[in-house]
mmCIF file of C-alpha atoms and ligand atoms in Angstrom:
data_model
loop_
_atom_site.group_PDB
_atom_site.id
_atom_site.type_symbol
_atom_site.label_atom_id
_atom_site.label_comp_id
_atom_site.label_asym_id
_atom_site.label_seq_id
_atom_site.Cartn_x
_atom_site.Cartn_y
_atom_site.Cartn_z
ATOM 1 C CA UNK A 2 0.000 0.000 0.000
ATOM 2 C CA UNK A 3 1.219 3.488 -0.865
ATOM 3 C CA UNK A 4 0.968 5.808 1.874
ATOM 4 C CA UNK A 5 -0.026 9.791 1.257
ATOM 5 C CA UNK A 6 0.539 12.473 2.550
ATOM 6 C CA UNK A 7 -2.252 15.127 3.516
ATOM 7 C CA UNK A 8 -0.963 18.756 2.351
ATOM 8 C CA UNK A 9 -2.645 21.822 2.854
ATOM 9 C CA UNK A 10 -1.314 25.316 0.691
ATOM 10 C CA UNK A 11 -2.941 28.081 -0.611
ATOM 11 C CA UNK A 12 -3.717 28.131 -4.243
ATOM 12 C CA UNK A 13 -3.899 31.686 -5.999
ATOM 13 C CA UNK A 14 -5.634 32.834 -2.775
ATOM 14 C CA UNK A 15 -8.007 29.873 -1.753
ATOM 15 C CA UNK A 16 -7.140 26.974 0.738
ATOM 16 C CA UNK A 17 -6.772 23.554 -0.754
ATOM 17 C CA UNK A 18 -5.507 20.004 0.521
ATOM 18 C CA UNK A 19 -4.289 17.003 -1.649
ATOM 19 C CA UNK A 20 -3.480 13.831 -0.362
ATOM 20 C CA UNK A 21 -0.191 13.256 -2.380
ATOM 21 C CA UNK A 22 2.009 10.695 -2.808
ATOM 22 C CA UNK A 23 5.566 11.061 -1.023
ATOM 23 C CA UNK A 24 6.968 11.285 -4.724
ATOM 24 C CA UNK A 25 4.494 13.597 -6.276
ATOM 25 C CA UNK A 26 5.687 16.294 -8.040
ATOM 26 C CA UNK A 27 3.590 19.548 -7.746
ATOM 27 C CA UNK A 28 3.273 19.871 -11.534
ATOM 28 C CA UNK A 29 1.128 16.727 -11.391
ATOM 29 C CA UNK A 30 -0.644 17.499 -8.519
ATOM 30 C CA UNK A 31 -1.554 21.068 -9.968
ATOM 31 C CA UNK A 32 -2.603 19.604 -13.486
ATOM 32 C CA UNK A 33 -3.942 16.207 -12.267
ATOM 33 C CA UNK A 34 -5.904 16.772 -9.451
ATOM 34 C CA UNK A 35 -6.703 20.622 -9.246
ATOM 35 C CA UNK A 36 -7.157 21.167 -13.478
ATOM 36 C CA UNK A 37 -4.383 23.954 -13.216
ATOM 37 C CA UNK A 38 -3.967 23.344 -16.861
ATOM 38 C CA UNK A 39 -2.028 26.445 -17.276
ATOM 39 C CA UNK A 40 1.033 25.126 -15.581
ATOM 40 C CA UNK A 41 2.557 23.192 -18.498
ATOM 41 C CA UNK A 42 4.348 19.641 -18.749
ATOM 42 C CA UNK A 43 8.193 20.035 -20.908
ATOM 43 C CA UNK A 44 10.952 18.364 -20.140
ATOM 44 C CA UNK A 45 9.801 17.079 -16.665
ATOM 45 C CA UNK A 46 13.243 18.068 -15.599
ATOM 46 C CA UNK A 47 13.772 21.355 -14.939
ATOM 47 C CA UNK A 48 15.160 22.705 -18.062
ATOM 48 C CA UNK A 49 12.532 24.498 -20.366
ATOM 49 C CA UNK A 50 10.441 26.837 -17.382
ATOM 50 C CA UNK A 51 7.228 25.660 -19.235
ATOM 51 C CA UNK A 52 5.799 24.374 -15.741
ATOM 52 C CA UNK A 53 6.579 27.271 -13.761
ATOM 53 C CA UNK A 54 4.842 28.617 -10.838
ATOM 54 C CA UNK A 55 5.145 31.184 -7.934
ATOM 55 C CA UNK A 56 5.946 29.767 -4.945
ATOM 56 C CA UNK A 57 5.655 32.374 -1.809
ATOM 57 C CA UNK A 58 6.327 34.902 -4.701
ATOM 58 C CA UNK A 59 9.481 33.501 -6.547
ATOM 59 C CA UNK A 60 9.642 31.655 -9.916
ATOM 60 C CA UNK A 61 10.099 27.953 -9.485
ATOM 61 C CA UNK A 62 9.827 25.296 -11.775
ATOM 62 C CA UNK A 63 6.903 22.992 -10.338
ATOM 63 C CA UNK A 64 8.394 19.530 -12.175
ATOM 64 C CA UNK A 65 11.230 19.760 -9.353
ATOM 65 C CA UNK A 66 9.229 20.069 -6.347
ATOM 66 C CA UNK A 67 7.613 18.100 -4.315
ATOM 67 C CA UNK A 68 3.584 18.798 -3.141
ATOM 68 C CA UNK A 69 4.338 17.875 0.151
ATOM 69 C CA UNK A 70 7.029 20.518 0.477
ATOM 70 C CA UNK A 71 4.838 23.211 -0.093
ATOM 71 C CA UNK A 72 2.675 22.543 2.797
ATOM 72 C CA UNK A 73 1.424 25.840 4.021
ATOM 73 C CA UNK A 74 2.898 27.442 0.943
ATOM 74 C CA UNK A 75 1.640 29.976 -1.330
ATOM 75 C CA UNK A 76 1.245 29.127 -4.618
ATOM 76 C CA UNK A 77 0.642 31.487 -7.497
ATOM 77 C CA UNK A 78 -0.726 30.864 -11.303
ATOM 78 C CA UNK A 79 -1.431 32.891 -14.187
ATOM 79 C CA UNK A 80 -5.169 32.503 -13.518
ATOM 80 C CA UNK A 81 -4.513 33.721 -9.744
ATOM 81 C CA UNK A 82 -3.063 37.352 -11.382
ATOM 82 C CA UNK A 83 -6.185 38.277 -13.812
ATOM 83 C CA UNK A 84 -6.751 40.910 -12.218
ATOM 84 C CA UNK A 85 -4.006 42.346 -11.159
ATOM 85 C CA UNK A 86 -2.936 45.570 -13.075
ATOM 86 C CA UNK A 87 0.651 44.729 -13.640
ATOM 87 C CA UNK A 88 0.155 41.165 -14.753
ATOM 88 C CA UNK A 89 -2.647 42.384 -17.407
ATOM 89 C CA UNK A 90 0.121 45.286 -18.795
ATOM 90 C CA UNK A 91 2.306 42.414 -18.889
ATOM 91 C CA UNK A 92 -0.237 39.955 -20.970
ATOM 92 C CA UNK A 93 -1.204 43.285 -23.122
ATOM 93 C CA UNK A 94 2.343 43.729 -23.615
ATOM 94 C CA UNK A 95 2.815 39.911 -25.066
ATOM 95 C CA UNK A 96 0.311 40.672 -27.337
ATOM 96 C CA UNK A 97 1.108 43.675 -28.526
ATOM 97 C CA UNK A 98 4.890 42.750 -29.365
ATOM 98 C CA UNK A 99 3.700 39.397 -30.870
ATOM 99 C CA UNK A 100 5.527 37.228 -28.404
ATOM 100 C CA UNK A 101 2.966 34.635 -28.294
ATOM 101 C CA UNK A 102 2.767 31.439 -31.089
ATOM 102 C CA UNK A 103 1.767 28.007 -29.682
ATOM 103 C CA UNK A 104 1.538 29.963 -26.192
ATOM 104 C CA UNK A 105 2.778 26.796 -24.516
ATOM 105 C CA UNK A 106 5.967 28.586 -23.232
ATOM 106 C CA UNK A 107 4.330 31.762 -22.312
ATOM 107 C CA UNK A 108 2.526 30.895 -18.708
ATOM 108 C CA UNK A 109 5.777 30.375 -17.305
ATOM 109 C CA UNK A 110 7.329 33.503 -18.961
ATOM 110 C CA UNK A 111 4.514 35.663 -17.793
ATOM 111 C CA UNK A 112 5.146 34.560 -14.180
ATOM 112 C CA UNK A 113 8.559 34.516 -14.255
ATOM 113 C CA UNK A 114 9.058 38.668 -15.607
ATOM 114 C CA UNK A 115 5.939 39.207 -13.131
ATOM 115 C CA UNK A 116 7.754 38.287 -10.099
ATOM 116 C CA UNK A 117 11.283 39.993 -11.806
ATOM 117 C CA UNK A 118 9.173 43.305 -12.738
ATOM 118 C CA UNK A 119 6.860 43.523 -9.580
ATOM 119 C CA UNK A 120 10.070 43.312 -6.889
ATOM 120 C CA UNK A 121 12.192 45.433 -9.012
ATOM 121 C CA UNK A 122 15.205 43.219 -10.535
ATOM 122 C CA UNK A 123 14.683 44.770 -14.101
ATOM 123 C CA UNK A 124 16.337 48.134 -14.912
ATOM 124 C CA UNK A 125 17.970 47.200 -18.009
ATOM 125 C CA UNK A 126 17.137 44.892 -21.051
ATOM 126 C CA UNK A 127 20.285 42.673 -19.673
ATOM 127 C CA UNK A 128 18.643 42.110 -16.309
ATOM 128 C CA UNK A 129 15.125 40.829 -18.780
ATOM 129 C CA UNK A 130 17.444 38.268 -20.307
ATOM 130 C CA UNK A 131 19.320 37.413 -17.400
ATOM 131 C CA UNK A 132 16.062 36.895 -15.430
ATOM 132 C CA UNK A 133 13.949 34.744 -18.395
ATOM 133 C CA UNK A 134 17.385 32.098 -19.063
ATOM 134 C CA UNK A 135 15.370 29.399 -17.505
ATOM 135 C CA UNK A 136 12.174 30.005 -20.245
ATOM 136 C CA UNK A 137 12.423 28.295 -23.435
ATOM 137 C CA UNK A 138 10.238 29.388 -26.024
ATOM 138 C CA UNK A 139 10.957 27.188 -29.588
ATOM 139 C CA UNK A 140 8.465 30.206 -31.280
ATOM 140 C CA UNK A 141 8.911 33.238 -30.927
ATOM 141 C CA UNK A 142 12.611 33.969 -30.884
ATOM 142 C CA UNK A 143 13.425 35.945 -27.934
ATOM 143 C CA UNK A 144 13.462 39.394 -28.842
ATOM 144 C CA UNK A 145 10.058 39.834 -28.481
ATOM 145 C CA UNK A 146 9.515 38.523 -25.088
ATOM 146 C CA UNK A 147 12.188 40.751 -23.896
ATOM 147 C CA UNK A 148 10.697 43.278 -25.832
ATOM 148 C CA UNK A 149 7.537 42.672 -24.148
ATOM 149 C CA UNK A 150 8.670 42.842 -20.685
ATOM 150 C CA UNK A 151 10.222 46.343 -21.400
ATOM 151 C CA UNK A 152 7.515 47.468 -22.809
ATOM 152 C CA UNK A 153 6.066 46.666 -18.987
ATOM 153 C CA UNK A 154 8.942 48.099 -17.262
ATOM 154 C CA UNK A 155 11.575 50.326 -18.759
ATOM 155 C CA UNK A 156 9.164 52.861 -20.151
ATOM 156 C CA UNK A 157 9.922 55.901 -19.717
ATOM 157 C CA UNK A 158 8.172 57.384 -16.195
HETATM 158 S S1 FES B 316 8.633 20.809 -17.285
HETATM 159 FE FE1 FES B 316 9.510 21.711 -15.527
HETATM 160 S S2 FES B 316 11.225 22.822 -16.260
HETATM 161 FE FE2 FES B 316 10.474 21.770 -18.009
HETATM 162 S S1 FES B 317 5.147 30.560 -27.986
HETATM 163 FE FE1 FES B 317 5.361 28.464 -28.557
HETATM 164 S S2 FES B 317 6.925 27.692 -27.240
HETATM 165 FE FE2 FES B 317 6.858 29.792 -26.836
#
C-alpha cells in the first residue's frame, strides 16, 4: 500500500488540501488533481520553465518540487493574477509585441518577468534576459519577449 501524505497550501488565494504521494511532483498534482492546466508539462526536468509557478512569490519550476514541500505554501498561477494591473500590462504587452505562437511557453514567462518586474530586478534589457534564461520558447525567438517585458517596465516614467 502506498501511503499519502495530507498537504494543505494556498492556491492563488483559496485553501486547498491534496493527499499526495511522497513522490508527487507539484506539476502533477496542480494539473492532475486541481485542473491547473495552465502550468505546463516540458521536459519534466527542470530545463525548459514551461511548468513554472510562484511559490511564496518567486519563480520555481513545479516539475522539481515536491507537493508535500509546499505545505502551508503559497502558490501562485497565471489565472490567480487576472486581475491584477501589472500582470494584465504584462499579458497586453505579449500581445502587442507578438511574443505569443503556440503559447505553450508563455505561462511560465509571464510569471517569471511578473515576479522579476513587480520586486524590481529589471532596470535594463540585460537584467530581462538574465532573469527569463530558464524560459524556453521554440516560437517566438526571444526578442520579443524581452521586448515585451520592457515594454512593462523600462518605459519611460
Ligand atoms: S517541465 Fe519543468 S522545467 Fe520543463
Ligand atoms: S510561444 Fe510556442 S513555445 Fe513559446
Amino acid at each position: 500500500m502506498i501511503n499519502t501524505v495530507l498537504t494543505r497550501f494556498k492556491l492563488n488565494g483559496k485553501e486547498v488540501e491534496v493527499d499526495a504521494k511522497p513522490n508527487e511532483v507539484l506539476l502533477d498534482t496542480l494539473r492532475l488533481r486541481l485542473d491547473v492546466k495552465s502550468v505546463k508539462r516540458g521536459c519534466e526536468r527542470g530545463e525548459c520553465g514551461s511548468c513554472t509557478i510562484l511559490l511564496n512569490g518567486e519563480p520555481v519550476t513545479s516539475c522539481l518540487v515536491l507537493t508535500p514541500q509546499v505545505e502551508g505554501a503559497d502558490i501562485v498561477t497565471v489565472e490567480g493574477l487576472e486581475s491584477d494591473p501589472k500582470f494584465v500590462e504584462l499579458v497586453e504587452n505579449f500581445v502587442k509585441e507578438g511574443a505569443i505562437q503556440c503559447g505553450f511557453c508563455t505561462p511560465g514567462f509571464l510569471l517569471t518577468a511578473y515576479a522579476a518586474v513587480t520586486k524590481g530586478k529589471v532596470k535594463t534589457p540585460e537584467d530581462i534576459r538574465k532573469h527569463l534564461e530558464g524560459n524556453l520558447c521554440r516560437c517566438t525567438g526571444y526578442v520579443k519577449i524581452i521586448d515585451a517585458v520592457a515594454r512593462t517596465t523600462l518605459k519611460p516614467a
